[in-house]
Amino acid sequence: MAAQSLDQVINLCKRRGFIFPGSEIYGGLQGTYDYGPLGVELKNNMKRLWWRYNVYERDDMEGIDTSILMNHYVWKYSGHEDTFVDPMVDCKTCQGRFRADKLDECKCLKDPKKKPGECGGELTEPRPFNMMFKTQVGPVADPESFAYLRPETAQGIFVNFSNVLVSTNRKLPFGVAQIGKSFRNEITPRNFIFRVREFEQMEIEYFVMPGTDEEIHETFIQAHIDWWVNYIGLKRENIRQYEVPAGELAHYSKRTVDLMYKYPIGWEEIEGIANRTDFDLGSHSKEQEKLGITAKVIENHHSTEKLTYFDHQTNKHIVPFVIEPSAGVDRGVLAALCEAYTEETLEKGDTRIVLKLKPALAPIKVAVLPLKKNEPRIVEKAKNIKKSLIAKGEMRAVYDDTAAIGKLYRRQDEVGTPFCVTVDFQTLEDDTVTIRDRDTMQQERIAIADLYSYVIDRI
Amino acid sequence: MAAQSLDQVINLCKRRGFIFPGSEIYGGLQGTYDYGPLGVELKNNMKRLWWRYNVYERDDMEGIDTSILMNHYVWKYSGHEDTFVDPMVDCKTCQGRFRADKLDECKCLKDPKKKPGECGGELTEPRPFNMMFKTQVGPVADPESFAYLRPETAQGIFVNFSNVLVSTNRKLPFGVAQIGKSFRNEITPRNFIFRVREFEQMEIEYFVMPGTDEEIHETFIQAHIDWWVNYIGLKRENIRQYEVPAGELAHYSKRTVDLMYKYPIGWEEIEGIANRTDFDLGSHSKEQEKLGITAKVIENHHSTEKLTYFDHQTNKHIVPFVIEPSAGVDRGVLAALCEAYTEETLEKGDTRIVLKLKPALAPIKVAVLPLKKNEPRIVEKAKNIKKSLIAKGEMRAVYDDTAAIGKLYRRQDEVGTPFCVTVDFQTLEDDTVTIRDRDTMQQERIAIADLYSYVIDRI
């Protein structure tokens, strides 16, 4: 059974070193979080599974990793300078600033039990607040020397469209995938790592012939639901498709389907899959009037490139349409944790917390435990087993002797370690160990020589 | 033979999709670069090899991944607000701003053939320029609501010292490793990805008992040279230790040894290994006067924690010393490319460019090539081989049929692909393929069934 409240997960994350509030010793910095020793492994595993599925296992995908700081014209022509805003209201009494469309999730600064407005404080009319972080670049403070921290990784792909096309010789359809940090100056960050100011995205911009866009859009929706289910372990019934209504579509979108996950806080977006049409490549092109762009774009006076594709069949330069699956890494991590979190009552009436993560996602794959830590031969054997597991392949394996064996098992259950290997006196005689399964708690006795393939076959 | 000039490498990077200038279609953004399809794989491989060596293969190391945006008090007490400055001069004639201590690497804005000052322009006295990027956080523009983009990942580790200690139960000595982006507003970015404004670091903060610091420092210097040589393939004679003179040490350092690599632009720092003493943990602690800190620290009025370690042997709280190996990912990538870049004259007088990267570092491990792309059975077989290689393990393998076989070999040589597999008519009969070695250009005929282990054994 999954987590019933976000607090259960937050507590485990802090206590066991998955996720800590950012800058905590200085009172924090709202909307920032730090991934601890276990969190960084979980997050990296998720990113690798995504890269594997979307880049390595396909024949039509390239990867990229572009800068967070970009020339500010990128954000002028992408439309973000004008439209990447949230409506904000001020309270004239408590001086708080709140997101006008999310007032029921906000708290009065003077009386946190009440919502803004309900407390009697008078609210201003909503006005637009741009969510991009701005910074000065270079030593000269002239009006042109600024940049924004990117609010999405997508634009790094669009502005490199020709670079990728020329260097890889790709034919349509093909995609470019990117994983990286983005930044949004949220008015009211909330719900742990769900809505934060610094976060990580996994995005694909998939370039297609106009006219094939709707069908390919549908394919990606299904393929990405499959990924969340088969690779990350979310239950299919905990994912829903939300058809974003026409009136709520982003300025670039022809159609967007959000994948909603059933978090303890309710159904919330974990990935958005949008048909961005020819808006982006069209927006960033020079000589737009010659390109037959269908989307409504700002006239571009600064780009030095036409972001087009030469179609050998028709002998024409065309502006490809774009399908964009855009997922949040942090939201994915939170969903995986919520789904995996389980409190079980055992036979003897004990309870245990167990994180039933997919083995490939688990931060630690194997814990090697000595039955007696005062027996040097057992300790040495256990440490050697740990070393040999790591030498054979890239995985996090640990040695732990800091408690009695039952307690060590519980500790590993709680952080999702799929296998515990125990080294005992029999090991010294016949080179076998017991291997314990996290979920069933059953133990098997196997030869040390078979250990690596036993583990690898199951992760 | 390694690259003779940076331009050789820059050209290859742009042409084949390793690295592009950032925001290029808008005239760029100085000091930013984007990693293309091959660059992202090379960079990720380097990061994974570092993580494997420093986290997985050791018993005394944890990982972490902290935010780029941090509370600004972090940078007050770390000393960066006061001392993270470069000396800057203005030219009264061309209006350029230059790093006063690097004038011979700068160019006059009006006459790029001359250096500032040499052109006749009068320079101002040098004054300090703080290199941290600043940004406003949250919707309220009060004087407290700002943050810096971190100029080093190190501080994210220090401020989480207690979080890591409590959640992992570690005993001294132990370390915390982090890979992530950092930002420095360089006055004059230069030399391709060598000195940039946005870059990635691989840092370890290794916490030790005071008194053991000097010996452990020495151990890390040797261990990290070994990593550059054995994992990344830099020649040992191309790495030198530079003992930073007392007068040039950073404010926190007792001793720093820089590892210098012989780039085509000369010997330059690829990693710095510093003894930071108890400066950082001491700086970020409350009640400093009780802690017996040996370093000179600013009086801390804002921290809520004592960043100390309880030593069970002496029953005392102590402030650990810190050894910090800090390497640049981008500088590492550049060194690997320069070292691997080779122009060879072949027997028939042809030349080839070959990137002799360590196989583990190579962006593409295997290219599967059909001898004839018009023979559907060969094409199908080749595509299936590519698929099965990927299914068995995490690696980038590609299928390519866009040119004649000789040209396809050259293309793969140039990007460092260690193995090319060719599917021909014999394959259809006996399920064997030829496999070609990048460096020797020798081909062997092997069974498809043996292909995966052939490749894996060699990467």
PDB file of N, CA, C and O in Angstrom, chain A residues 392-422:
ATOM      1  N   LYS A 392      32.591  -5.946 -10.425  1.00  0.00           N
ATOM      2  CA  LYS A 392      32.001  -6.578 -11.609  1.00  0.00           C
ATOM      3  C   LYS A 392      31.037  -5.681 -12.371  1.00  0.00           C
ATOM      4  O   LYS A 392      30.683  -5.972 -13.504  1.00  0.00           O
ATOM      5  N   GLY A 393      30.569  -4.629 -11.749  1.00  0.00           N
ATOM      6  CA  GLY A 393      29.615  -3.795 -12.462  1.00  0.00           C
ATOM      7  C   GLY A 393      29.311  -2.555 -11.681  1.00  0.00           C
ATOM      8  O   GLY A 393      29.659  -2.434 -10.515  1.00  0.00           O
ATOM      9  N   GLU A 394      28.663  -1.604 -12.339  1.00  0.00           N
ATOM     10  CA  GLU A 394      28.409  -0.332 -11.706  1.00  0.00           C
ATOM     11  C   GLU A 394      27.169  -0.417 -10.823  1.00  0.00           C
ATOM     12  O   GLU A 394      26.048  -0.370 -11.309  1.00  0.00           O
ATOM     13  N   MET A 395      27.367  -0.557  -9.535  1.00  0.00           N
ATOM     14  CA  MET A 395      26.221  -0.555  -8.628  1.00  0.00           C
ATOM     15  C   MET A 395      26.663  -0.108  -7.243  1.00  0.00           C
ATOM     16  O   MET A 395      27.829  -0.216  -6.877  1.00  0.00           O
ATOM     17  N   ARG A 396      25.728   0.432  -6.500  1.00  0.00           N
ATOM     18  CA  ARG A 396      26.019   0.807  -5.127  1.00  0.00           C
ATOM     19  C   ARG A 396      25.756  -0.414  -4.263  1.00  0.00           C
ATOM     20  O   ARG A 396      24.635  -0.922  -4.182  1.00  0.00           O
ATOM     21  N   ALA A 397      26.813  -0.941  -3.631  1.00  0.00           N
ATOM     22  CA  ALA A 397      26.684  -2.011  -2.653  1.00  0.00           C
ATOM     23  C   ALA A 397      27.347  -1.490  -1.390  1.00  0.00           C
ATOM     24  O   ALA A 397      28.294  -0.712  -1.467  1.00  0.00           O
ATOM     25  N   VAL A 398      26.838  -1.870  -0.230  1.00  0.00           N
ATOM     26  CA  VAL A 398      27.435  -1.366   1.012  1.00  0.00           C
ATOM     27  C   VAL A 398      27.736  -2.521   1.952  1.00  0.00           C
ATOM     28  O   VAL A 398      27.136  -3.602   1.876  1.00  0.00           O
ATOM     29  N   TYR A 399      28.671  -2.254   2.837  1.00  0.00           N
ATOM     30  CA  TYR A 399      28.974  -3.161   3.932  1.00  0.00           C
ATOM     31  C   TYR A 399      28.489  -2.465   5.192  1.00  0.00           C
ATOM     32  O   TYR A 399      28.700  -1.264   5.372  1.00  0.00           O
ATOM     33  N   ASP A 400      27.791  -3.188   6.081  1.00  0.00           N
ATOM     34  CA  ASP A 400      27.324  -2.540   7.310  1.00  0.00           C
ATOM     35  C   ASP A 400      27.412  -3.513   8.481  1.00  0.00           C
ATOM     36  O   ASP A 400      26.935  -4.647   8.398  1.00  0.00           O
ATOM     37  N   ASP A 401      28.047  -3.061   9.561  1.00  0.00           N
ATOM     38  CA  ASP A 401      28.146  -3.918  10.746  1.00  0.00           C
ATOM     39  C   ASP A 401      27.795  -3.144  12.011  1.00  0.00           C
ATOM     40  O   ASP A 401      28.205  -3.507  13.105  1.00  0.00           O
ATOM     41  N   THR A 402      27.033  -2.048  11.843  1.00  0.00           N
ATOM     42  CA  THR A 402      26.846  -1.145  12.978  1.00  0.00           C
ATOM     43  C   THR A 402      25.660  -1.508  13.866  1.00  0.00           C
ATOM     44  O   THR A 402      25.284  -0.728  14.740  1.00  0.00           O
ATOM     45  N   ALA A 403      25.050  -2.671  13.639  1.00  0.00           N
ATOM     46  CA  ALA A 403      23.950  -3.084  14.523  1.00  0.00           C
ATOM     47  C   ALA A 403      23.765  -4.592  14.408  1.00  0.00           C
ATOM     48  O   ALA A 403      24.455  -5.257  13.626  1.00  0.00           O
ATOM     49  N   ALA A 404      22.822  -5.121  15.188  1.00  0.00           N
ATOM     50  CA  ALA A 404      22.508  -6.548  15.091  1.00  0.00           C
ATOM     51  C   ALA A 404      21.775  -6.797  13.772  1.00  0.00           C
ATOM     52  O   ALA A 404      21.188  -5.885  13.192  1.00  0.00           O
ATOM     53  N   ILE A 405      21.800  -8.047  13.337  1.00  0.00           N
ATOM     54  CA  ILE A 405      21.367  -8.380  11.983  1.00  0.00           C
ATOM     55  C   ILE A 405      19.907  -8.000  11.715  1.00  0.00           C
ATOM     56  O   ILE A 405      19.559  -7.473  10.654  1.00  0.00           O
ATOM     57  N   GLY A 406      19.027  -8.212  12.711  1.00  0.00           N
ATOM     58  CA  GLY A 406      17.610  -7.898  12.517  1.00  0.00           C
ATOM     59  C   GLY A 406      17.408  -6.411  12.269  1.00  0.00           C
ATOM     60  O   GLY A 406      16.639  -5.995  11.398  1.00  0.00           O
ATOM     61  N   LYS A 407      18.135  -5.616  13.016  1.00  0.00           N
ATOM     62  CA  LYS A 407      18.041  -4.174  12.862  1.00  0.00           C
ATOM     63  C   LYS A 407      18.620  -3.716  11.520  1.00  0.00           C
ATOM     64  O   LYS A 407      18.095  -2.808  10.876  1.00  0.00           O
ATOM     65  N   LEU A 408      19.677  -4.361  11.106  1.00  0.00           N
ATOM     66  CA  LEU A 408      20.279  -4.020   9.807  1.00  0.00           C
ATOM     67  C   LEU A 408      19.313  -4.330   8.667  1.00  0.00           C
ATOM     68  O   LEU A 408      19.198  -3.560   7.710  1.00  0.00           O
ATOM     69  N   TYR A 409      18.595  -5.451   8.783  1.00  0.00           N
ATOM     70  CA  TYR A 409      17.579  -5.771   7.761  1.00  0.00           C
ATOM     71  C   TYR A 409      16.532  -4.663   7.677  1.00  0.00           C
ATOM     72  O   TYR A 409      16.178  -4.196   6.600  1.00  0.00           O
ATOM     73  N   ARG A 410      16.018  -4.234   8.836  1.00  0.00           N
ATOM     74  CA  ARG A 410      14.979  -3.196   8.853  1.00  0.00           C
ATOM     75  C   ARG A 410      15.469  -1.899   8.220  1.00  0.00           C
ATOM     76  O   ARG A 410      14.754  -1.231   7.489  1.00  0.00           O
ATOM     77  N   ARG A 411      16.724  -1.562   8.539  1.00  0.00           N
ATOM     78  CA  ARG A 411      17.299  -0.340   7.972  1.00  0.00           C
ATOM     79  C   ARG A 411      17.337  -0.398   6.466  1.00  0.00           C
ATOM     80  O   ARG A 411      17.089   0.581   5.779  1.00  0.00           O
ATOM     81  N   GLN A 412      17.696  -1.561   5.929  1.00  0.00           N
ATOM     82  CA  GLN A 412      17.774  -1.704   4.473  1.00  0.00           C
ATOM     83  C   GLN A 412      16.381  -1.762   3.848  1.00  0.00           C
ATOM     84  O   GLN A 412      16.172  -1.229   2.761  1.00  0.00           O
ATOM     85  N   ASP A 413      15.422  -2.395   4.537  1.00  0.00           N
ATOM     86  CA  ASP A 413      14.036  -2.415   4.040  1.00  0.00           C
ATOM     87  C   ASP A 413      13.522  -0.996   3.832  1.00  0.00           C
ATOM     88  O   ASP A 413      12.881  -0.675   2.832  1.00  0.00           O
ATOM     89  N   GLU A 414      13.822  -0.167   4.820  1.00  0.00           N
ATOM     90  CA  GLU A 414      13.292   1.192   4.853  1.00  0.00           C
ATOM     91  C   GLU A 414      13.816   2.066   3.715  1.00  0.00           C
ATOM     92  O   GLU A 414      13.203   3.067   3.357  1.00  0.00           O
ATOM     93  N   VAL A 415      14.973   1.715   3.187  1.00  0.00           N
ATOM     94  CA  VAL A 415      15.522   2.509   2.086  1.00  0.00           C
ATOM     95  C   VAL A 415      15.435   1.766   0.752  1.00  0.00           C
ATOM     96  O   VAL A 415      15.959   2.220  -0.261  1.00  0.00           O
ATOM     97  N   GLY A 416      14.773   0.614   0.769  1.00  0.00           N
ATOM     98  CA  GLY A 416      14.454  -0.042  -0.491  1.00  0.00           C
ATOM     99  C   GLY A 416      15.498  -0.982  -1.057  1.00  0.00           C
ATOM    100  O   GLY A 416      15.393  -1.390  -2.217  1.00  0.00           O
ATOM    101  N   THR A 417      16.499  -1.353  -0.266  1.00  0.00           N
ATOM    102  CA  THR A 417      17.550  -2.254  -0.760  1.00  0.00           C
ATOM    103  C   THR A 417      16.963  -3.627  -1.078  1.00  0.00           C
ATOM    104  O   THR A 417      16.470  -4.306  -0.164  1.00  0.00           O
ATOM    105  N   PRO A 418      16.997  -4.062  -2.339  1.00  0.00           N
ATOM    106  CA  PRO A 418      16.307  -5.307  -2.677  1.00  0.00           C
ATOM    107  C   PRO A 418      16.938  -6.559  -2.067  1.00  0.00           C
ATOM    108  O   PRO A 418      16.231  -7.517  -1.788  1.00  0.00           O
ATOM    109  N   PHE A 419      18.272  -6.535  -1.844  1.00  0.00           N
ATOM    110  CA  PHE A 419      18.930  -7.751  -1.359  1.00  0.00           C
ATOM    111  C   PHE A 419      19.871  -7.491  -0.189  1.00  0.00           C
ATOM    112  O   PHE A 419      20.692  -6.582  -0.249  1.00  0.00           O
ATOM    113  N   CYS A 420      19.727  -8.319   0.855  1.00  0.00           N
ATOM    114  CA  CYS A 420      20.699  -8.328   1.939  1.00  0.00           C
ATOM    115  C   CYS A 420      21.427  -9.670   1.906  1.00  0.00           C
ATOM    116  O   CYS A 420      20.796 -10.729   1.884  1.00  0.00           O
ATOM    117  N   VAL A 421      22.747  -9.604   1.911  1.00  0.00           N
ATOM    118  CA  VAL A 421      23.570 -10.807   1.920  1.00  0.00           C
ATOM    119  C   VAL A 421      24.191 -10.943   3.299  1.00  0.00           C
ATOM    120  O   VAL A 421      24.805  -9.994   3.791  1.00  0.00           O
ATOM    121  N   THR A 422      24.001 -12.094   3.936  1.00  0.00           N
ATOM    122  CA  THR A 422      24.581 -12.280   5.260  1.00  0.00           C
ATOM    123  C   THR A 422      25.697 -13.313   5.218  1.00  0.00           C
ATOM    124  O   THR A 422      25.549 -14.397   4.646  1.00  0.00           O
TER     125      THR A 422
END
